[in-house]
Amino acid sequence: MSEWELETEIAAYYERGGERERLTRNARGRLEFARMQDLLRRILPGKDLDVLDVGGATGIHSAWLAADGHRVTLVDPVASQVAVAARLPGVEAVVGDARELPCGDSSFDAVLLMGPLYHLTDRAQRVQALAEARRCTRPGGVVAAVTINRSAAWNDYLLFGAGGEDKGLSPDGSLRILREGDLRYYEQDVFTTAYLAHPGEVASEFADAGLAGAAQYAVQGFPGYIPELERLIDDERLRGHLMEGLRVIESEPSLLGASNHLLTAAGLPA
Ligand SMILES: C[S@@+](CC[C@H](N)C(=O)[O-])C[C@H]1O[C@@H](n2cnc3c(N)ncnc32)[C@H](O)[C@@H]1O
């Protein structure tokens, strides 16, 4: 039994199922999903791997990772999400917390944290989650984590709130998050408690967890801010062009923070 408990409002947000269709329902979600697949398929250290999907929710990424031939274990603290993921072919799903993974030392080729880091508002706990991921990763394996960049809430305000669409974002609230990164107890219908980080902070947390020399990738990049993204992502020719350009800019240091999400990945020595 883990000593860690998910904050009540985070658990309630995911129990409500608010994010179930996040990566499929609109162009922004579809771009994030396509880019995560593109990045992970290049970052994973081979085929037929043991992959741990921490914070995997109902298994949107576990499903395609298993279909790609990997043996996937999903860990998530929200039991109702784990129950959905457990029905996916080729996926084992268990309730657990990133800060104390229910896994043996060196038991996976890749440990993915696509969610837990930004829901941990305390730096020491984020480092603890990364150290746990490292503990469970084999030599030669990889630890990869997604974070939300600092500008994401302000970007949402500019795109949706300021345009009059009611997304629950206020001008003052979005500026405060831009300055402080802390989304705690704020605008619960839009999202829930989270910490929005600058890329350099994430790299330093990786280093403090013993994961030196991490590489960083802008997931959606600034094209993710384009209001008419639908047109780009749903047209085959434009989509290919967009995906190729995003590969060109994905690790340009001056552009890492200009993206709603960031992927940071570190390999363990073989
Ligand atoms: C936005 S969802 C991301 C789901 C999926 N991985 C994706 O990329 O779309 C964040 C997930 O992190 C999980 N989570 C939050 N805190 C966590 C923690 N301390 N340990 C593990 N998972 C956590 C939540 O339950 C939720 O399923």
Short mmCIF file of C-alpha atoms and ligand atoms in Angstrom, two decimals:
data_model
loop_
_atom_site.label_atom_id
_atom_site.label_comp_id
_atom_site.label_asym_id
_atom_site.label_seq_id
_atom_site.Cartn_x
_atom_site.Cartn_y
_atom_site.Cartn_z
CA MET A 1 0.00 0.00 0.00
CA SER A 2 1.46 3.35 -1.03
CA GLU A 3 1.80 6.15 1.53
CA TRP A 4 1.02 8.66 -1.21
CA GLU A 5 -2.44 9.98 -1.90
CA LEU A 6 -3.62 11.94 -4.88
CA GLU A 7 -4.95 15.39 -3.99
CA THR A 8 -8.74 15.20 -3.74
CA GLU A 9 -9.49 17.65 -6.55
CA ILE A 10 -7.11 15.86 -8.95
CA ALA A 11 -8.77 12.51 -8.24
CA ALA A 12 -12.24 14.07 -8.64
CA TYR A 13 -11.29 15.67 -11.97
CA TYR A 14 -10.17 12.35 -13.48
CA GLU A 15 -13.03 10.39 -11.91
CA ARG A 16 -15.41 12.75 -13.73
CA GLY A 17 -13.82 11.50 -16.97
CA GLY A 18 -13.08 15.06 -18.12
CA GLU A 19 -10.01 14.01 -20.10
CA ARG A 20 -11.16 10.77 -21.68
CA GLU A 21 -11.40 12.17 -25.20
CA ARG A 22 -8.72 14.84 -24.83
CA LEU A 23 -6.45 13.45 -27.55
CA THR A 24 -9.14 12.69 -30.11
CA ARG A 25 -11.93 15.25 -29.84
CA ASN A 26 -10.27 18.26 -31.54
CA ALA A 27 -7.34 19.27 -33.72
CA ARG A 28 -5.17 20.31 -30.77
CA GLY A 29 -5.60 16.89 -29.17
CA ARG A 30 -4.98 15.09 -32.45
CA LEU A 31 -1.74 17.04 -32.98
CA GLU A 32 -0.54 16.22 -29.46
CA PHE A 33 -1.34 12.54 -30.00
CA ALA A 34 0.36 12.35 -33.41
CA ARG A 35 3.47 14.09 -32.09
CA MET A 36 3.68 11.92 -28.96
CA GLN A 37 3.55 8.83 -31.17
CA ASP A 38 6.18 10.23 -33.53
CA LEU A 39 8.51 11.22 -30.67
CA LEU A 40 8.12 8.07 -28.59
CA ARG A 41 8.59 5.74 -31.56
CA ARG A 42 11.95 7.43 -32.16
CA ILE A 43 12.98 7.64 -28.49
CA LEU A 44 12.11 4.11 -27.34
CA PRO A 45 15.28 1.98 -27.31
CA GLY A 46 14.12 -0.80 -29.66
CA LYS A 47 11.23 -3.18 -30.39
CA ASP A 48 9.37 -5.69 -28.16
CA LEU A 49 10.16 -3.72 -25.01
CA ASP A 50 8.79 -3.81 -21.49
CA VAL A 51 7.17 -0.37 -21.18
CA LEU A 52 5.72 1.22 -18.04
CA ASP A 53 3.10 3.92 -18.71
CA VAL A 54 2.84 5.87 -15.45
CA GLY A 55 -0.19 8.17 -15.21
CA GLY A 56 -1.54 6.29 -18.23
CA ALA A 57 -5.19 7.10 -17.37
CA THR A 58 -7.54 4.95 -19.49
CA GLY A 59 -4.67 3.83 -21.72
CA ILE A 60 -4.69 6.05 -24.80
CA HIS A 61 -0.93 5.62 -25.21
CA SER A 62 -0.74 2.11 -23.74
CA ALA A 63 -3.15 0.91 -26.44
CA TRP A 64 -0.95 1.83 -29.42
CA LEU A 65 2.26 0.90 -27.60
CA ALA A 66 0.85 -2.61 -27.08
CA ALA A 67 -0.34 -2.72 -30.71
CA ASP A 68 3.25 -1.81 -31.72
CA GLY A 69 4.38 -5.04 -30.01
CA HIS A 70 5.57 -3.78 -26.62
CA ARG A 71 4.59 -5.45 -23.34
CA VAL A 72 2.85 -2.60 -21.54
CA THR A 73 2.08 -2.07 -17.88
CA LEU A 74 -0.02 0.96 -16.96
CA VAL A 75 0.03 2.53 -13.50
CA ASP A 76 -2.45 5.21 -12.45
CA PRO A 77 -3.82 6.29 -9.04
CA VAL A 78 -7.42 6.63 -10.26
CA ALA A 79 -9.03 3.18 -9.97
CA SER A 80 -11.92 3.93 -12.37
CA GLN A 81 -9.40 4.79 -15.13
CA VAL A 82 -7.30 1.68 -14.40
CA ALA A 83 -10.45 -0.47 -14.75
CA VAL A 84 -10.96 0.89 -18.30
CA ALA A 85 -7.29 0.40 -19.23
CA ALA A 86 -7.29 -3.16 -17.92
CA ARG A 87 -9.67 -4.16 -20.73
CA LEU A 88 -7.15 -3.19 -23.43
CA PRO A 89 -5.50 -6.10 -25.24
CA GLY A 90 -1.86 -6.58 -24.24
CA VAL A 91 -2.01 -4.08 -21.35
CA GLU A 92 -1.66 -4.91 -17.67
CA ALA A 93 -3.10 -2.10 -15.55
CA VAL A 94 -2.56 -1.50 -11.83
CA VAL A 95 -3.42 1.22 -9.34
CA GLY A 96 -0.33 3.03 -8.11
CA ASP A 97 1.48 6.33 -7.70
CA ALA A 98 4.50 7.73 -9.54
CA ARG A 99 6.16 8.60 -6.21
CA GLU A 100 6.27 4.94 -5.17
CA LEU A 101 6.02 2.69 -8.20
CA PRO A 102 4.76 -0.86 -7.61
CA CYS A 103 7.65 -2.28 -9.68
CA GLY A 104 10.97 -3.95 -9.07
CA ASP A 105 14.35 -2.38 -9.70
CA SER A 106 15.49 -2.46 -13.35
CA SER A 107 12.27 -4.11 -14.54
CA PHE A 108 11.38 -2.00 -17.62
CA ASP A 109 13.15 -0.87 -20.80
CA ALA A 110 11.20 2.39 -20.79
CA VAL A 111 9.34 4.25 -18.07
CA LEU A 112 7.03 6.97 -19.38
CA LEU A 113 5.54 9.67 -17.16
CA MET A 114 2.96 11.38 -19.35
CA GLY A 115 0.93 13.21 -16.72
CA PRO A 116 2.25 12.68 -13.19
CA LEU A 117 5.01 15.31 -13.22
CA TYR A 118 2.73 18.27 -13.86
CA HIS A 119 0.27 17.14 -11.20
CA LEU A 120 3.02 17.19 -8.56
CA THR A 121 3.28 20.82 -7.43
CA ASP A 122 6.17 20.14 -5.05
CA ARG A 123 9.60 19.98 -6.72
CA ALA A 124 10.95 17.36 -4.29
CA GLN A 125 8.03 15.07 -5.20
CA ARG A 126 8.67 15.51 -8.93
CA VAL A 127 12.31 14.55 -8.36
CA GLN A 128 11.11 11.59 -6.28
CA ALA A 129 8.85 10.44 -9.17
CA LEU A 130 11.75 10.71 -11.62
CA ALA A 131 14.07 8.82 -9.25
CA GLU A 132 11.44 6.08 -8.99
CA ALA A 133 11.24 5.92 -12.80
CA ARG A 134 15.03 5.60 -12.95
CA ARG A 135 15.00 2.85 -10.31
CA CYS A 136 12.56 0.79 -12.39
CA THR A 137 14.47 1.26 -15.67
CA ARG A 138 17.06 -1.25 -16.93
CA PRO A 139 20.55 -0.23 -18.02
CA GLY A 140 20.29 1.00 -21.60
CA GLY A 141 16.64 1.94 -21.06
CA VAL A 142 14.96 5.32 -21.18
CA VAL A 143 12.94 7.55 -18.84
CA ALA A 144 10.67 10.06 -20.60
CA ALA A 145 8.32 12.60 -19.07
CA VAL A 146 5.80 15.11 -20.39
CA THR A 147 5.39 18.49 -18.74
CA ILE A 148 3.12 21.44 -19.44
CA ASN A 149 5.07 24.53 -20.41
CA ARG A 150 4.68 27.70 -18.36
CA SER A 151 2.85 29.64 -21.06
CA ALA A 152 0.10 27.05 -21.67
CA ALA A 153 -2.67 28.57 -19.51
CA TRP A 154 -2.02 32.09 -20.80
CA ASN A 155 -2.07 30.71 -24.33
CA ASP A 156 -5.45 29.11 -23.62
CA TYR A 157 -6.73 32.43 -22.31
CA LEU A 158 -5.55 34.27 -25.43
CA LEU A 159 -7.03 31.63 -27.73
CA PHE A 160 -10.33 30.96 -25.95
CA GLY A 161 -10.97 33.18 -22.92
CA ALA A 162 -10.12 36.51 -24.53
CA GLY A 163 -12.08 35.51 -27.64
CA GLY A 164 -15.25 35.33 -25.57
CA GLU A 165 -15.58 31.55 -25.42
CA ASP A 166 -16.26 30.70 -21.81
CA LYS A 167 -13.47 28.35 -20.76
CA GLY A 168 -13.39 29.64 -17.20
CA LEU A 169 -10.04 31.39 -17.68
CA SER A 170 -9.69 34.90 -16.28
CA PRO A 171 -7.13 37.46 -17.48
CA ASP A 172 -5.66 37.86 -13.97
CA GLY A 173 -5.59 34.13 -13.32
CA SER A 174 -3.82 33.34 -16.56
CA LEU A 175 -1.22 36.05 -15.91
CA ARG A 176 -0.64 34.78 -12.37
CA ILE A 177 -0.03 31.26 -13.68
CA LEU A 178 2.32 32.70 -16.32
CA ARG A 179 4.34 34.35 -13.54
CA GLU A 180 4.19 31.58 -10.91
CA GLY A 181 3.38 28.34 -12.73
CA ASP A 182 1.03 27.23 -9.97
CA LEU A 183 -2.43 26.21 -11.14
CA ARG A 184 -3.50 24.91 -7.75
CA TYR A 185 -7.20 25.17 -6.81
CA TYR A 186 -7.75 27.28 -9.85
CA GLU A 187 -10.50 27.07 -12.46
CA GLN A 188 -11.37 23.49 -11.74
CA ASP A 189 -13.63 22.98 -14.75
CA VAL A 190 -10.84 23.78 -17.17
CA PHE A 191 -8.18 21.63 -15.54
CA THR A 192 -7.05 20.74 -12.07
CA THR A 193 -4.10 21.28 -9.74
CA ALA A 194 -0.88 21.37 -11.75
CA TYR A 195 2.52 22.98 -12.00
CA LEU A 196 3.46 24.59 -15.32
CA ALA A 197 7.24 24.44 -15.73
CA HIS A 198 9.94 26.08 -17.79
CA PRO A 199 12.06 23.59 -19.78
CA GLY A 200 15.22 24.37 -17.73
CA GLU A 201 13.44 23.46 -14.49
CA VAL A 202 12.53 20.06 -15.89
CA ALA A 203 16.09 19.38 -17.04
CA SER A 204 17.39 20.26 -13.56
CA GLU A 205 14.83 17.96 -11.91
CA PHE A 206 15.96 15.11 -14.21
CA ALA A 207 19.58 15.81 -13.23
CA ASP A 208 18.70 15.83 -9.50
CA ALA A 209 17.04 12.42 -9.97
CA GLY A 210 20.27 11.03 -11.41
CA LEU A 211 19.12 11.41 -15.03
CA ALA A 212 21.83 13.57 -16.50
CA GLY A 213 22.05 14.79 -20.11
CA ALA A 214 18.33 14.67 -20.87
CA ALA A 215 17.13 15.67 -24.33
CA GLN A 216 14.08 17.92 -24.69
CA TYR A 217 11.45 18.14 -27.42
CA ALA A 218 8.65 20.64 -27.98
CA VAL A 219 5.59 18.41 -28.53
CA GLN A 220 3.21 20.67 -30.48
CA GLY A 221 5.62 23.59 -30.90
CA PHE A 222 4.24 27.04 -31.68
CA PRO A 223 2.14 25.65 -34.58
CA GLY A 224 -0.06 24.21 -31.81
CA TYR A 225 -1.18 27.81 -31.11
CA ILE A 226 -2.61 28.33 -34.59
CA PRO A 227 -6.39 28.86 -34.29
CA GLU A 228 -7.13 27.10 -37.62
CA LEU A 229 -5.18 23.98 -36.68
CA GLU A 230 -8.07 21.81 -37.89
CA ARG A 231 -7.21 22.69 -41.49
CA LEU A 232 -3.55 21.67 -41.05
CA ILE A 233 -3.98 18.45 -39.13
CA ASP A 234 -6.90 17.01 -41.11
CA ASP A 235 -5.46 17.57 -44.60
CA GLU A 236 -2.99 14.78 -45.44
CA ARG A 237 -0.56 16.94 -47.41
CA LEU A 238 -0.54 19.82 -44.92
CA ARG A 239 -0.29 17.39 -42.03
CA GLY A 240 2.85 15.80 -43.51
CA HIS A 241 4.36 19.24 -43.97
CA LEU A 242 3.48 20.23 -40.39
CA MET A 243 4.90 17.03 -38.90
CA GLU A 244 8.15 17.40 -40.85
CA GLY A 245 8.62 21.03 -39.78
CA LEU A 246 7.93 20.12 -36.16
CA ARG A 247 10.73 17.54 -36.33
CA VAL A 248 13.07 20.27 -37.57
CA ILE A 249 12.31 22.66 -34.69
CA GLU A 250 11.50 20.18 -31.90
CA SER A 251 14.81 20.50 -30.02
CA GLU A 252 15.76 24.07 -30.90
CA PRO A 253 16.54 25.51 -27.42
CA SER A 254 15.04 28.94 -28.15
CA LEU A 255 11.68 27.31 -29.04
CA LEU A 256 11.31 24.62 -26.36
CA GLY A 257 9.05 26.73 -24.15
CA ALA A 258 6.88 27.84 -27.09
CA SER A 259 4.74 24.72 -27.01
CA ASN A 260 1.92 23.64 -24.75
CA HIS A 261 3.73 20.40 -23.88
CA LEU A 262 7.37 19.38 -23.59
CA LEU A 263 8.88 15.89 -23.65
CA THR A 264 12.10 15.32 -21.72
CA ALA A 265 13.94 12.01 -22.11
CA ALA A 266 17.11 10.55 -20.64
CA GLY A 267 18.81 7.27 -21.45
CA LEU A 268 20.43 5.13 -18.76
CA PRO A 269 23.98 3.92 -19.43
CA ALA A 270 24.01 0.37 -20.86
C1 LIG B 1 -3.76 14.55 -18.30
S1 LIG B 1 -3.76 12.87 -17.76
C2 LIG B 1 -2.66 12.16 -18.97
C3 LIG B 1 -3.13 10.83 -19.48
C4 LIG B 1 -2.24 10.21 -20.55
N1 LIG B 1 -0.97 9.75 -20.00
C5 LIG B 1 -1.99 11.17 -21.69
O1 LIG B 1 -0.83 11.50 -21.95
O2 LIG B 1 -2.95 11.59 -22.32
C6 LIG B 1 -2.76 12.81 -16.28
C7 LIG B 1 -2.79 11.47 -15.59
O3 LIG B 1 -1.82 11.49 -14.53
C8 LIG B 1 -2.36 10.76 -13.44
N2 LIG B 1 -1.65 11.18 -12.21
C9 LIG B 1 -1.81 12.30 -11.49
N3 LIG B 1 -1.01 12.28 -10.41
C10 LIG B 1 -0.30 11.12 -10.46
C11 LIG B 1 0.66 10.51 -9.62
N4 LIG B 1 1.08 11.10 -8.49
N5 LIG B 1 1.15 9.31 -9.97
C12 LIG B 1 0.73 8.71 -11.11
N6 LIG B 1 -0.19 9.23 -11.93
C13 LIG B 1 -0.71 10.42 -11.61
C14 LIG B 1 -3.83 11.11 -13.45
O4 LIG B 1 -4.61 10.18 -12.73
C15 LIG B 1 -4.11 11.12 -14.96
O5 LIG B 1 -4.54 9.88 -15.39
#
